[in-house]
Amino acid sequence: MYIAYVTITVVAALLDATAAVTYLAGHSYPRSQLDMKRMSHRWMPILGALLAAGTLGLLAGFAVPSLGIAAATGLVLYFAGALVAHLRVGSRNLTGWAVFFTTAVATLAVQLAHNL
């Protein structure tokens, strides 16, 4: 179980860190996603900061398990909100969302199984 816990947590942290960097750097892909969802570009640093906080929380969870659980829960909620934003505008391109959401749910599951 420990290997799954570490592997899934590190993979999720890498995915979320990559997404955070693209949002914080102002990359064109997050801009196009915000445009498609009819959201202001002012959300980019906020969304990037949330992803970065989730990433740091997952990594801190190796030392303080409750932080890892809280971070994984926050990321599940973040990506649930992303689904709502997609569906609100009728977007059915959910492949990227599914990868991130599934990873967040798997991370939460292994965090709970390993730490409780």
PDB file of N, CA and C in Angstrom, residues 38-97:
ATOM      1  N   ARG A  38     -16.021  31.124 -20.559  1.00  0.00           N
ATOM      2  CA  ARG A  38     -16.517  32.483 -20.364  1.00  0.00           C
ATOM      3  C   ARG A  38     -16.157  33.024 -18.972  1.00  0.00           C
ATOM      4  N   MET A  39     -14.893  32.816 -18.610  1.00  0.00           N
ATOM      5  CA  MET A  39     -14.386  33.315 -17.330  1.00  0.00           C
ATOM      6  C   MET A  39     -13.321  34.373 -17.599  1.00  0.00           C
ATOM      7  N   SER A  40     -13.204  35.303 -16.693  1.00  0.00           N
ATOM      8  CA  SER A  40     -12.213  36.366 -16.815  1.00  0.00           C
ATOM      9  C   SER A  40     -10.799  35.807 -16.640  1.00  0.00           C
ATOM     10  N   HIS A  41      -9.860  36.419 -17.343  1.00  0.00           N
ATOM     11  CA  HIS A  41      -8.460  36.017 -17.199  1.00  0.00           C
ATOM     12  C   HIS A  41      -7.909  36.375 -15.817  1.00  0.00           C
ATOM     13  N   ARG A  42      -8.638  37.177 -15.071  1.00  0.00           N
ATOM     14  CA  ARG A  42      -8.223  37.503 -13.711  1.00  0.00           C
ATOM     15  C   ARG A  42      -8.250  36.273 -12.806  1.00  0.00           C
ATOM     16  N   TRP A  43      -8.939  35.218 -13.240  1.00  0.00           N
ATOM     17  CA  TRP A  43      -8.975  33.974 -12.468  1.00  0.00           C
ATOM     18  C   TRP A  43      -7.688  33.170 -12.593  1.00  0.00           C
ATOM     19  N   MET A  44      -6.860  33.454 -13.609  1.00  0.00           N
ATOM     20  CA  MET A  44      -5.660  32.641 -13.841  1.00  0.00           C
ATOM     21  C   MET A  44      -4.743  32.557 -12.620  1.00  0.00           C
ATOM     22  N   PRO A  45      -4.342  33.661 -12.005  1.00  0.00           N
ATOM     23  CA  PRO A  45      -3.452  33.529 -10.851  1.00  0.00           C
ATOM     24  C   PRO A  45      -4.128  32.856  -9.653  1.00  0.00           C
ATOM     25  N   ILE A  46      -5.418  33.055  -9.509  1.00  0.00           N
ATOM     26  CA  ILE A  46      -6.139  32.428  -8.397  1.00  0.00           C
ATOM     27  C   ILE A  46      -6.179  30.917  -8.589  1.00  0.00           C
ATOM     28  N   LEU A  47      -6.549  30.486  -9.786  1.00  0.00           N
ATOM     29  CA  LEU A  47      -6.605  29.051 -10.063  1.00  0.00           C
ATOM     30  C   LEU A  47      -5.215  28.430  -9.979  1.00  0.00           C
ATOM     31  N   GLY A  48      -4.211  29.132 -10.485  1.00  0.00           N
ATOM     32  CA  GLY A  48      -2.844  28.647 -10.386  1.00  0.00           C
ATOM     33  C   GLY A  48      -2.387  28.520  -8.935  1.00  0.00           C
ATOM     34  N   ALA A  49      -2.747  29.489  -8.114  1.00  0.00           N
ATOM     35  CA  ALA A  49      -2.374  29.449  -6.700  1.00  0.00           C
ATOM     36  C   ALA A  49      -3.068  28.296  -5.985  1.00  0.00           C
ATOM     37  N   LEU A  50      -4.317  28.039  -6.332  1.00  0.00           N
ATOM     38  CA  LEU A  50      -5.026  26.905  -5.724  1.00  0.00           C
ATOM     39  C   LEU A  50      -4.369  25.579  -6.105  1.00  0.00           C
ATOM     40  N   LEU A  51      -3.998  25.455  -7.366  1.00  0.00           N
ATOM     41  CA  LEU A  51      -3.312  24.239  -7.798  1.00  0.00           C
ATOM     42  C   LEU A  51      -1.939  24.105  -7.121  1.00  0.00           C
ATOM     43  N   ALA A  52      -1.231  25.210  -7.002  1.00  0.00           N
ATOM     44  CA  ALA A  52       0.073  25.181  -6.339  1.00  0.00           C
ATOM     45  C   ALA A  52      -0.077  24.811  -4.864  1.00  0.00           C
ATOM     46  N   ALA A  53      -1.092  25.363  -4.213  1.00  0.00           N
ATOM     47  CA  ALA A  53      -1.333  25.029  -2.806  1.00  0.00           C
ATOM     48  C   ALA A  53      -1.677  23.547  -2.655  1.00  0.00           C
ATOM     49  N   GLY A  54      -2.474  23.027  -3.577  1.00  0.00           N
ATOM     50  CA  GLY A  54      -2.796  21.606  -3.547  1.00  0.00           C
ATOM     51  C   GLY A  54      -1.558  20.747  -3.721  1.00  0.00           C
ATOM     52  N   THR A  55      -0.694  21.154  -4.644  1.00  0.00           N
ATOM     53  CA  THR A  55       0.551  20.423  -4.876  1.00  0.00           C
ATOM     54  C   THR A  55       1.419  20.416  -3.620  1.00  0.00           C
ATOM     55  N   LEU A  56       1.616  21.592  -3.044  1.00  0.00           N
ATOM     56  CA  LEU A  56       2.440  21.682  -1.839  1.00  0.00           C
ATOM     57  C   LEU A  56       1.817  20.908  -0.682  1.00  0.00           C
ATOM     58  N   GLY A  57       0.498  20.943  -0.598  1.00  0.00           N
ATOM     59  CA  GLY A  57      -0.194  20.199   0.453  1.00  0.00           C
ATOM     60  C   GLY A  57      -0.018  18.694   0.302  1.00  0.00           C
ATOM     61  N   LEU A  58      -0.078  18.214  -0.946  1.00  0.00           N
ATOM     62  CA  LEU A  58       0.136  16.776  -1.171  1.00  0.00           C
ATOM     63  C   LEU A  58       1.537  16.371  -0.733  1.00  0.00           C
ATOM     64  N   LEU A  59       2.518  17.181  -1.089  1.00  0.00           N
ATOM     65  CA  LEU A  59       3.899  16.861  -0.719  1.00  0.00           C
ATOM     66  C   LEU A  59       4.125  17.007   0.783  1.00  0.00           C
ATOM     67  N   ALA A  60       3.514  18.008   1.387  1.00  0.00           N
ATOM     68  CA  ALA A  60       3.624  18.178   2.841  1.00  0.00           C
ATOM     69  C   ALA A  60       2.941  17.035   3.578  1.00  0.00           C
ATOM     70  N   GLY A  61       1.988  16.395   2.918  1.00  0.00           N
ATOM     71  CA  GLY A  61       1.280  15.275   3.517  1.00  0.00           C
ATOM     72  C   GLY A  61       2.169  14.091   3.835  1.00  0.00           C
ATOM     73  N   PHE A  62       3.339  14.018   3.202  1.00  0.00           N
ATOM     74  CA  PHE A  62       4.277  12.956   3.564  1.00  0.00           C
ATOM     75  C   PHE A  62       4.785  13.147   4.994  1.00  0.00           C
ATOM     76  N   ALA A  63       4.880  14.407   5.439  1.00  0.00           N
ATOM     77  CA  ALA A  63       5.337  14.709   6.795  1.00  0.00           C
ATOM     78  C   ALA A  63       4.170  14.865   7.766  1.00  0.00           C
ATOM     79  N   VAL A  64       3.095  15.496   7.290  1.00  0.00           N
ATOM     80  CA  VAL A  64       1.913  15.741   8.126  1.00  0.00           C
ATOM     81  C   VAL A  64       0.702  15.175   7.372  1.00  0.00           C
ATOM     82  N   PRO A  65       0.306  13.957   7.676  1.00  0.00           N
ATOM     83  CA  PRO A  65      -0.746  13.286   6.896  1.00  0.00           C
ATOM     84  C   PRO A  65      -2.054  14.075   6.751  1.00  0.00           C
ATOM     85  N   SER A  66      -2.446  14.811   7.769  1.00  0.00           N
ATOM     86  CA  SER A  66      -3.699  15.562   7.661  1.00  0.00           C
ATOM     87  C   SER A  66      -3.630  16.634   6.571  1.00  0.00           C
ATOM     88  N   LEU A  67      -2.450  17.191   6.325  1.00  0.00           N
ATOM     89  CA  LEU A  67      -2.291  18.163   5.237  1.00  0.00           C
ATOM     90  C   LEU A  67      -2.490  17.488   3.876  1.00  0.00           C
ATOM     91  N   GLY A  68      -1.972  16.287   3.718  1.00  0.00           N
ATOM     92  CA  GLY A  68      -2.146  15.549   2.471  1.00  0.00           C
ATOM     93  C   GLY A  68      -3.606  15.228   2.207  1.00  0.00           C
ATOM     94  N   ILE A  69      -4.311  14.831   3.243  1.00  0.00           N
ATOM     95  CA  ILE A  69      -5.739  14.529   3.103  1.00  0.00           C
ATOM     96  C   ILE A  69      -6.510  15.799   2.753  1.00  0.00           C
ATOM     97  N   ALA A  70      -6.200  16.887   3.437  1.00  0.00           N
ATOM     98  CA  ALA A  70      -6.874  18.161   3.156  1.00  0.00           C
ATOM     99  C   ALA A  70      -6.583  18.629   1.735  1.00  0.00           C
ATOM    100  N   ALA A  71      -5.336  18.501   1.297  1.00  0.00           N
ATOM    101  CA  ALA A  71      -4.965  18.926  -0.056  1.00  0.00           C
ATOM    102  C   ALA A  71      -5.673  18.080  -1.101  1.00  0.00           C
ATOM    103  N   ALA A  72      -5.699  16.768  -0.895  1.00  0.00           N
ATOM    104  CA  ALA A  72      -6.367  15.881  -1.853  1.00  0.00           C
ATOM    105  C   ALA A  72      -7.862  16.189  -1.909  1.00  0.00           C
ATOM    106  N   THR A  73      -8.466  16.457  -0.767  1.00  0.00           N
ATOM    107  CA  THR A  73      -9.884  16.829  -0.737  1.00  0.00           C
ATOM    108  C   THR A  73     -10.109  18.137  -1.488  1.00  0.00           C
ATOM    109  N   GLY A  74      -9.235  19.100  -1.254  1.00  0.00           N
ATOM    110  CA  GLY A  74      -9.346  20.378  -1.957  1.00  0.00           C
ATOM    111  C   GLY A  74      -9.209  20.217  -3.462  1.00  0.00           C
ATOM    112  N   LEU A  75      -8.313  19.360  -3.901  1.00  0.00           N
ATOM    113  CA  LEU A  75      -8.139  19.139  -5.344  1.00  0.00           C
ATOM    114  C   LEU A  75      -9.355  18.440  -5.952  1.00  0.00           C
ATOM    115  N   VAL A  76      -9.940  17.508  -5.224  1.00  0.00           N
ATOM    116  CA  VAL A  76     -11.179  16.872  -5.718  1.00  0.00           C
ATOM    117  C   VAL A  76     -12.260  17.934  -5.888  1.00  0.00           C
ATOM    118  N   LEU A  77     -12.398  18.815  -4.914  1.00  0.00           N
ATOM    119  CA  LEU A  77     -13.400  19.885  -5.008  1.00  0.00           C
ATOM    120  C   LEU A  77     -13.065  20.865  -6.142  1.00  0.00           C
ATOM    121  N   TYR A  78     -11.790  21.176  -6.311  1.00  0.00           N
ATOM    122  CA  TYR A  78     -11.352  22.065  -7.392  1.00  0.00           C
ATOM    123  C   TYR A  78     -11.782  21.497  -8.737  1.00  0.00           C
ATOM    124  N   PHE A  79     -11.501  20.210  -8.961  1.00  0.00           N
ATOM    125  CA  PHE A  79     -11.826  19.621 -10.256  1.00  0.00           C
ATOM    126  C   PHE A  79     -13.322  19.331 -10.404  1.00  0.00           C
ATOM    127  N   ALA A  80     -14.046  19.178  -9.306  1.00  0.00           N
ATOM    128  CA  ALA A  80     -15.501  19.101  -9.390  1.00  0.00           C
ATOM    129  C   ALA A  80     -16.045  20.448  -9.875  1.00  0.00           C
ATOM    130  N   GLY A  81     -15.461  21.530  -9.369  1.00  0.00           N
ATOM    131  CA  GLY A  81     -15.838  22.862  -9.846  1.00  0.00           C
ATOM    132  C   GLY A  81     -15.499  23.059 -11.306  1.00  0.00           C
ATOM    133  N   ALA A  82     -14.373  22.491 -11.743  1.00  0.00           N
ATOM    134  CA  ALA A  82     -14.005  22.580 -13.161  1.00  0.00           C
ATOM    135  C   ALA A  82     -15.033  21.871 -14.029  1.00  0.00           C
ATOM    136  N   LEU A  83     -15.549  20.742 -13.544  1.00  0.00           N
ATOM    137  CA  LEU A  83     -16.595  20.036 -14.300  1.00  0.00           C
ATOM    138  C   LEU A  83     -17.842  20.911 -14.433  1.00  0.00           C
ATOM    139  N   VAL A  84     -18.220  21.552 -13.353  1.00  0.00           N
ATOM    140  CA  VAL A  84     -19.380  22.450 -13.396  1.00  0.00           C
ATOM    141  C   VAL A  84     -19.150  23.564 -14.411  1.00  0.00           C
ATOM    142  N   ALA A  85     -17.942  24.128 -14.429  1.00  0.00           N
ATOM    143  CA  ALA A  85     -17.622  25.196 -15.380  1.00  0.00           C
ATOM    144  C   ALA A  85     -17.709  24.688 -16.815  1.00  0.00           C
ATOM    145  N   HIS A  86     -17.250  23.468 -17.066  1.00  0.00           N
ATOM    146  CA  HIS A  86     -17.354  22.879 -18.410  1.00  0.00           C
ATOM    147  C   HIS A  86     -18.816  22.687 -18.808  1.00  0.00           C
ATOM    148  N   LEU A  87     -19.576  22.080 -17.921  1.00  0.00           N
ATOM    149  CA  LEU A  87     -20.969  21.765 -18.253  1.00  0.00           C
ATOM    150  C   LEU A  87     -21.826  23.018 -18.384  1.00  0.00           C
ATOM    151  N   ARG A  88     -21.472  24.056 -17.622  1.00  0.00           N
ATOM    152  CA  ARG A  88     -22.230  25.311 -17.667  1.00  0.00           C
ATOM    153  C   ARG A  88     -22.252  25.913 -19.065  1.00  0.00           C
ATOM    154  N   VAL A  89     -21.157  25.736 -19.808  1.00  0.00           N
ATOM    155  CA  VAL A  89     -21.083  26.301 -21.160  1.00  0.00           C
ATOM    156  C   VAL A  89     -21.317  25.254 -22.244  1.00  0.00           C
ATOM    157  N   GLY A  90     -21.689  24.043 -21.829  1.00  0.00           N
ATOM    158  CA  GLY A  90     -21.993  22.998 -22.807  1.00  0.00           C
ATOM    159  C   GLY A  90     -20.769  22.288 -23.371  1.00  0.00           C
ATOM    160  N   SER A  91     -19.629  22.433 -22.734  1.00  0.00           N
ATOM    161  CA  SER A  91     -18.413  21.771 -23.210  1.00  0.00           C
ATOM    162  C   SER A  91     -18.478  20.287 -22.893  1.00  0.00           C
ATOM    163  N   ARG A  92     -18.171  19.483 -23.889  1.00  0.00           N
ATOM    164  CA  ARG A  92     -18.133  18.030 -23.686  1.00  0.00           C
ATOM    165  C   ARG A  92     -16.708  17.498 -23.868  1.00  0.00           C
ATOM    166  N   ASN A  93     -15.741  18.391 -23.972  1.00  0.00           N
ATOM    167  CA  ASN A  93     -14.347  18.001 -24.084  1.00  0.00           C
ATOM    168  C   ASN A  93     -13.791  17.835 -22.664  1.00  0.00           C
ATOM    169  N   LEU A  94     -14.004  16.647 -22.108  1.00  0.00           N
ATOM    170  CA  LEU A  94     -13.702  16.428 -20.702  1.00  0.00           C
ATOM    171  C   LEU A  94     -12.530  15.473 -20.467  1.00  0.00           C
ATOM    172  N   THR A  95     -11.762  15.192 -21.496  1.00  0.00           N
ATOM    173  CA  THR A  95     -10.667  14.237 -21.357  1.00  0.00           C
ATOM    174  C   THR A  95      -9.627  14.728 -20.346  1.00  0.00           C
ATOM    175  N   GLY A  96      -9.164  15.951 -20.512  1.00  0.00           N
ATOM    176  CA  GLY A  96      -8.180  16.506 -19.574  1.00  0.00           C
ATOM    177  C   GLY A  96      -8.736  16.570 -18.168  1.00  0.00           C
ATOM    178  N   TRP A  97      -9.970  17.025 -18.054  1.00  0.00           N
ATOM    179  CA  TRP A  97     -10.607  17.084 -16.740  1.00  0.00           C
ATOM    180  C   TRP A  97     -10.642  15.694 -16.108  1.00  0.00           C
TER     181      TRP A  97
END
